[in-house]
Amino acid sequence: MTEEILPNLYKIEVPLPRNPLKAVNSYVIKEGGQSLIIDTGMNREECMRVMSAGLQELGVDLRKTDFFITHLHADHLGLVSSLATDTSTIYFNQPDADAISSGFNWDRAPNFAVLNGFPKDECNKAIANHPGRRYSSRGRLDFHILQEGDTLSIGDYFFRCIATPGHTKGHMCLYEPNKKLFMSGDHILIDITPNISLWSDDENPLNEYLNSLDKVYSLDIELVLPGHRRSFTNHKERIEELKHHHQTRANEVLSILKKGTRNAFQVASQMTWDMDYDSWELFPPPQKWFAFGEAVAHLKYLEEKGRVQKHRQGNGAVYSLK
Ligand SMILES: [Zn+2]
């Protein structure tokens, strides 16, 4: 159930039923009676069951436990409202805390998607079934906000906060320079690529993400403990692959627009997706939703780079090559 990865640092693999991510990694550092939990799982029974059993196995006392949450997504933050006690501190970042307190963008994002060609009925279905909505934390959480360069220590672990915007606006990693250890959340993953999505006109998350990759590249890291899948050692190689991946995706978007003007939903439907469905039409609405978000993030990136032009069409937008 639990795996000791380094002295006093354990991993609990928390299952995410019927989710392509399969599981989220929760890390527990236990020193003396005190514990720090990094990311928690979704606010649903299947996660709680595994988490409770794991914490019990480790002898974690939740009254002496603090939490560090890498970003606002429900698979990382969701369960914290059930685990935290009134003596827990929940460390988090300001941009994601702001996104939560403004109701994330459950009103604005669907509007943005429909204006970019997402069919309204499918959009409603995607939103209704969105795991981020169903399994997020409940109630108001009191966060202790950390910023770039702030430190967080427990026992032998002296972490430094590294702001890595891109996957979310406030995504934050923890770096332990003495142990050359990097808790990457969803910033760098191996075997799968982190989802980079755009849900409003005034952001450019892919550009932020690529800058955050460059920032982490220069760190002296021996072991990456990510939010999903297995740990890995070759962070520079992985960062180069991720940058290459987004370059390839951007080129694919350009080659789709070479055939003519498209809205973002049409671009998404013509991109290649690593999914177990025979055609785009068979994708369940939530998968179309994630794919659309990625497509539009690449369009925005290319628009800012001057490669693509956005035109108004009715209330919406279409894109063409520049
Ligand atoms: Zn995430």
XYZ file of C-alpha atoms and ligand atoms in Angstrom:
323
model
C 0.000 0.000 0.000
C 2.725 2.470 0.962
C 6.222 2.577 -0.445
C 9.226 4.168 1.263
C 11.079 6.032 -1.453
C 13.658 7.858 0.644
C 14.209 7.814 4.404
C 10.917 8.898 6.018
C 9.407 9.775 2.634
C 6.589 7.519 1.483
C 4.339 7.293 -1.533
C 0.664 6.360 -1.445
C -0.796 5.660 -4.869
C -4.354 6.944 -4.669
C -6.627 5.458 -7.370
C -8.656 7.670 -9.730
C -11.468 5.370 -10.948
C -12.457 5.640 -14.622
C -9.904 8.389 -15.143
C -7.159 8.106 -17.811
C -4.616 9.288 -15.219
C -5.346 6.063 -13.267
C -3.904 7.292 -9.952
C -2.390 10.261 -8.196
C 0.757 10.033 -6.087
C 0.436 11.355 -2.589
C 3.748 11.750 -0.746
C 4.011 11.586 3.014
C 7.048 12.745 4.952
C 6.959 11.632 8.543
C 9.498 12.858 11.068
C 8.956 12.218 14.757
C 5.243 12.710 15.385
C 4.889 15.347 12.658
C 3.877 14.711 9.039
C 3.686 16.633 5.780
C 1.435 15.311 2.999
C 2.082 16.513 -0.548
C -1.106 16.243 -2.678
C -4.069 14.152 -1.624
C -6.424 12.664 -4.255
C -10.000 13.498 -5.196
C -12.760 14.117 -2.726
C -14.396 10.729 -3.272
C -14.781 7.564 -1.300
C -12.404 5.433 -3.402
C -9.572 7.886 -2.727
C -10.405 8.304 0.951
C -10.394 4.564 1.530
C -6.879 4.068 0.140
C -5.554 7.226 1.711
C -6.900 6.341 5.178
C -5.464 2.833 5.001
C -2.076 4.179 3.868
C -1.927 6.829 6.566
C -2.902 4.289 9.171
C -0.170 1.933 7.988
C 2.334 4.778 8.381
C 0.943 5.755 11.785
C 0.214 9.310 10.658
C -1.597 11.464 13.204
C -3.728 13.909 11.182
C -3.803 16.294 14.134
C -0.051 16.695 13.626
C -0.093 16.831 9.843
C 0.320 19.699 7.406
C -0.378 19.668 3.676
C 1.353 21.076 0.633
C -0.824 21.117 -2.496
C 0.934 21.627 -5.823
C -2.093 23.027 -7.670
C -5.855 23.382 -7.639
C -6.886 20.318 -9.652
C -9.283 18.047 -7.783
C -7.003 14.992 -7.968
C -4.380 16.893 -5.941
C -6.436 19.198 -3.741
C -9.844 17.483 -3.493
C -9.355 15.270 -0.460
C -7.590 17.863 1.680
C -10.911 19.180 3.039
C -11.633 15.712 4.477
C -8.113 15.063 5.790
C -7.083 18.396 7.303
C -7.848 18.985 10.974
C -8.144 22.314 12.767
C -4.479 22.005 13.699
C -3.336 21.433 10.091
C -1.718 24.063 7.900
C -2.531 23.823 4.198
C 0.257 25.332 2.085
C -0.840 26.574 -1.322
C -0.172 29.259 -3.935
C -1.952 32.579 -4.465
C -3.018 32.376 -8.150
C -4.751 29.012 -7.686
C -6.301 30.161 -4.384
C -7.699 33.180 -6.263
C -9.058 30.911 -9.003
C -10.870 28.821 -6.384
C -12.323 31.797 -4.544
C -13.603 33.292 -7.802
C -15.469 30.031 -8.447
C -12.702 28.773 -10.764
C -14.263 29.583 -14.128
C -17.165 27.207 -14.342
C -19.242 30.013 -15.841
C -16.655 31.624 -18.072
C -14.935 28.501 -19.454
C -18.055 26.999 -21.122
C -18.842 30.372 -22.638
C -15.294 30.635 -23.983
C -15.498 27.062 -25.355
C -18.807 27.644 -27.150
C -17.496 30.877 -28.720
C -14.589 28.791 -30.017
C -16.848 26.235 -31.668
C -17.522 23.706 -28.900
C -21.105 22.413 -29.441
C -23.277 23.663 -26.605
C -24.974 20.353 -25.721
C -21.636 18.526 -25.549
C -20.188 21.389 -23.558
C -22.974 21.028 -20.983
C -22.274 17.301 -20.727
C -18.529 17.865 -20.338
C -19.112 20.356 -17.549
C -21.703 18.187 -15.777
C -19.313 15.215 -15.687
C -16.124 17.171 -15.097
C -14.180 15.461 -12.291
C -12.843 18.832 -11.183
C -16.382 19.826 -10.360
C -17.661 16.609 -8.876
C -14.693 15.691 -6.729
C -13.205 18.960 -5.565
C -12.683 19.980 -1.966
C -15.752 21.055 -0.016
C -16.183 24.169 2.075
C -13.839 27.081 2.427
C -10.216 26.155 2.960
C -7.826 28.382 4.876
C -4.590 28.391 2.941
C -1.154 29.429 4.086
C 0.189 31.020 0.905
C 3.730 30.251 -0.200
C 5.651 32.072 -2.890
C 8.664 31.489 -5.083
C 11.743 30.997 -2.902
C 9.832 30.382 0.342
C 11.039 27.408 2.350
C 9.211 24.524 3.956
C 11.043 22.099 6.182
C 10.253 18.877 7.962
C 12.922 16.750 9.639
C 15.832 16.361 7.240
C 13.963 17.816 4.280
C 14.504 21.503 3.505
C 12.309 22.368 0.541
C 12.356 25.500 -1.557
C 9.211 26.565 -3.438
C 9.590 26.834 -7.194
C 6.709 28.571 -8.990
C 6.014 26.690 -12.229
C 2.967 28.289 -13.896
C 1.569 26.606 -16.988
C -0.398 23.486 -16.039
C -2.289 25.880 -13.772
C -1.626 29.560 -13.219
C -0.124 29.015 -9.784
C 1.358 25.521 -10.014
C 4.146 25.137 -7.460
C 6.862 22.507 -7.065
C 9.129 21.729 -4.117
C 12.893 21.434 -4.535
C 15.231 19.915 -1.964
C 18.711 21.085 -3.059
C 20.734 18.947 -0.601
C 18.961 15.762 -1.614
C 18.615 16.948 -5.253
C 14.984 15.973 -5.003
C 12.160 17.570 -6.982
C 8.476 17.158 -6.138
C 7.059 18.023 -9.540
C 3.267 17.816 -9.128
C 1.926 17.902 -12.690
C 4.693 20.141 -14.042
C 6.897 17.322 -15.352
C 5.565 13.793 -15.743
C 7.003 10.789 -17.502
C 5.075 8.485 -19.924
C 2.256 11.050 -20.123
C 2.375 14.763 -20.923
C 0.848 17.312 -18.558
C -2.318 18.915 -19.910
C -1.830 22.569 -20.862
C -5.213 24.215 -21.435
C -6.552 27.673 -22.117
C -9.981 28.755 -20.818
C -9.969 32.510 -21.280
C -8.715 35.013 -23.822
C -6.266 36.840 -21.613
C -3.768 34.101 -20.793
C -1.041 32.196 -22.610
C -0.452 29.099 -20.470
C 1.688 27.251 -23.008
C 4.166 30.100 -23.108
C 4.240 30.158 -19.301
C 4.656 26.403 -19.224
C 7.623 26.408 -21.606
C 9.279 29.142 -19.528
C 8.689 27.097 -16.371
C 10.295 24.062 -18.052
C 13.390 26.159 -18.814
C 13.515 27.326 -15.218
C 13.484 23.770 -13.839
C 15.957 22.517 -16.450
C 18.842 24.347 -14.790
C 18.196 22.887 -11.311
C 20.510 20.194 -10.009
C 18.064 17.275 -9.700
C 18.710 13.568 -9.173
C 15.190 12.329 -8.501
C 11.798 13.627 -9.662
C 8.740 12.549 -7.680
C 5.769 13.429 -9.897
C 2.031 13.699 -9.225
C 1.223 10.771 -11.530
C 2.937 7.605 -12.733
C 6.515 6.608 -11.879
C 9.407 8.593 -10.483
C 12.371 9.341 -12.758
C 15.920 10.636 -12.757
C 16.598 12.199 -16.153
C 14.728 15.492 -15.742
C 16.716 17.359 -18.436
C 16.014 14.724 -21.049
C 12.333 14.686 -20.086
C 12.096 18.482 -20.312
C 13.634 18.369 -23.788
C 11.052 15.747 -24.803
C 8.191 17.840 -23.426
C 9.408 20.935 -25.271
C 9.726 18.883 -28.430
C 6.221 17.488 -27.902
C 4.706 20.983 -27.781
C 6.711 22.068 -30.796
C 5.364 19.068 -32.712
C 1.818 19.875 -31.569
C 2.219 23.507 -32.604
C 3.440 22.366 -36.022
C 0.458 20.042 -36.312
C -1.873 22.971 -35.621
C -0.103 25.011 -38.300
C -0.473 22.195 -40.836
C -4.211 21.929 -40.055
C -4.629 25.680 -40.614
C -2.723 25.369 -43.878
C -5.863 23.667 -45.214
C -8.000 26.675 -44.329
C -9.563 28.748 -41.575
C -10.840 26.754 -38.604
C -12.290 27.389 -35.191
C -10.487 25.907 -32.187
C -12.925 23.015 -31.831
C -12.376 22.038 -35.469
C -8.611 22.213 -34.964
C -8.917 19.953 -31.888
C -11.010 17.449 -33.850
C -8.297 17.175 -36.527
C -5.315 16.821 -34.193
C -4.038 13.350 -33.274
C -4.901 12.189 -29.768
C -3.480 9.242 -27.918
C -6.835 7.793 -26.921
C -8.635 4.462 -27.129
C -11.398 5.666 -29.449
C -11.616 5.075 -33.175
C -12.690 8.582 -34.043
C -13.109 12.057 -32.600
C -16.897 11.652 -32.682
C -16.605 8.751 -30.214
C -14.616 10.736 -27.636
C -16.724 11.258 -24.498
C -17.475 14.976 -23.956
C -14.972 15.320 -21.048
C -12.153 14.028 -23.294
C -13.192 16.457 -26.024
C -13.125 19.158 -23.393
C -9.486 18.453 -22.446
C -8.473 18.102 -26.095
C -10.149 21.391 -26.962
C -8.379 23.161 -24.092
C -5.010 21.930 -25.387
C -5.773 22.910 -28.971
C -6.761 26.428 -28.024
C -3.666 26.790 -25.794
C -1.506 26.009 -28.824
C -3.510 28.416 -31.005
C -3.019 31.196 -28.474
C 0.704 30.466 -28.264
C 1.020 30.598 -32.055
C -1.056 33.767 -32.207
C 1.266 35.513 -29.736
C 4.258 34.263 -31.710
C 2.774 35.930 -34.811
C 2.290 32.662 -36.688
C -1.495 32.551 -36.521
C -4.201 35.173 -36.808
C -7.456 35.234 -34.920
C -10.556 36.649 -36.616
C -13.923 37.418 -35.131
C -16.758 35.414 -36.593
C -20.125 36.417 -35.167
C -19.558 36.350 -31.406
C -16.874 33.730 -31.757
C -13.403 33.306 -33.172
C -11.703 31.453 -35.991
C -8.017 31.090 -36.794
C -5.942 31.191 -39.956
C -2.257 31.198 -40.796
C -0.595 34.588 -40.774
Zn -3.304 18.745 -12.669
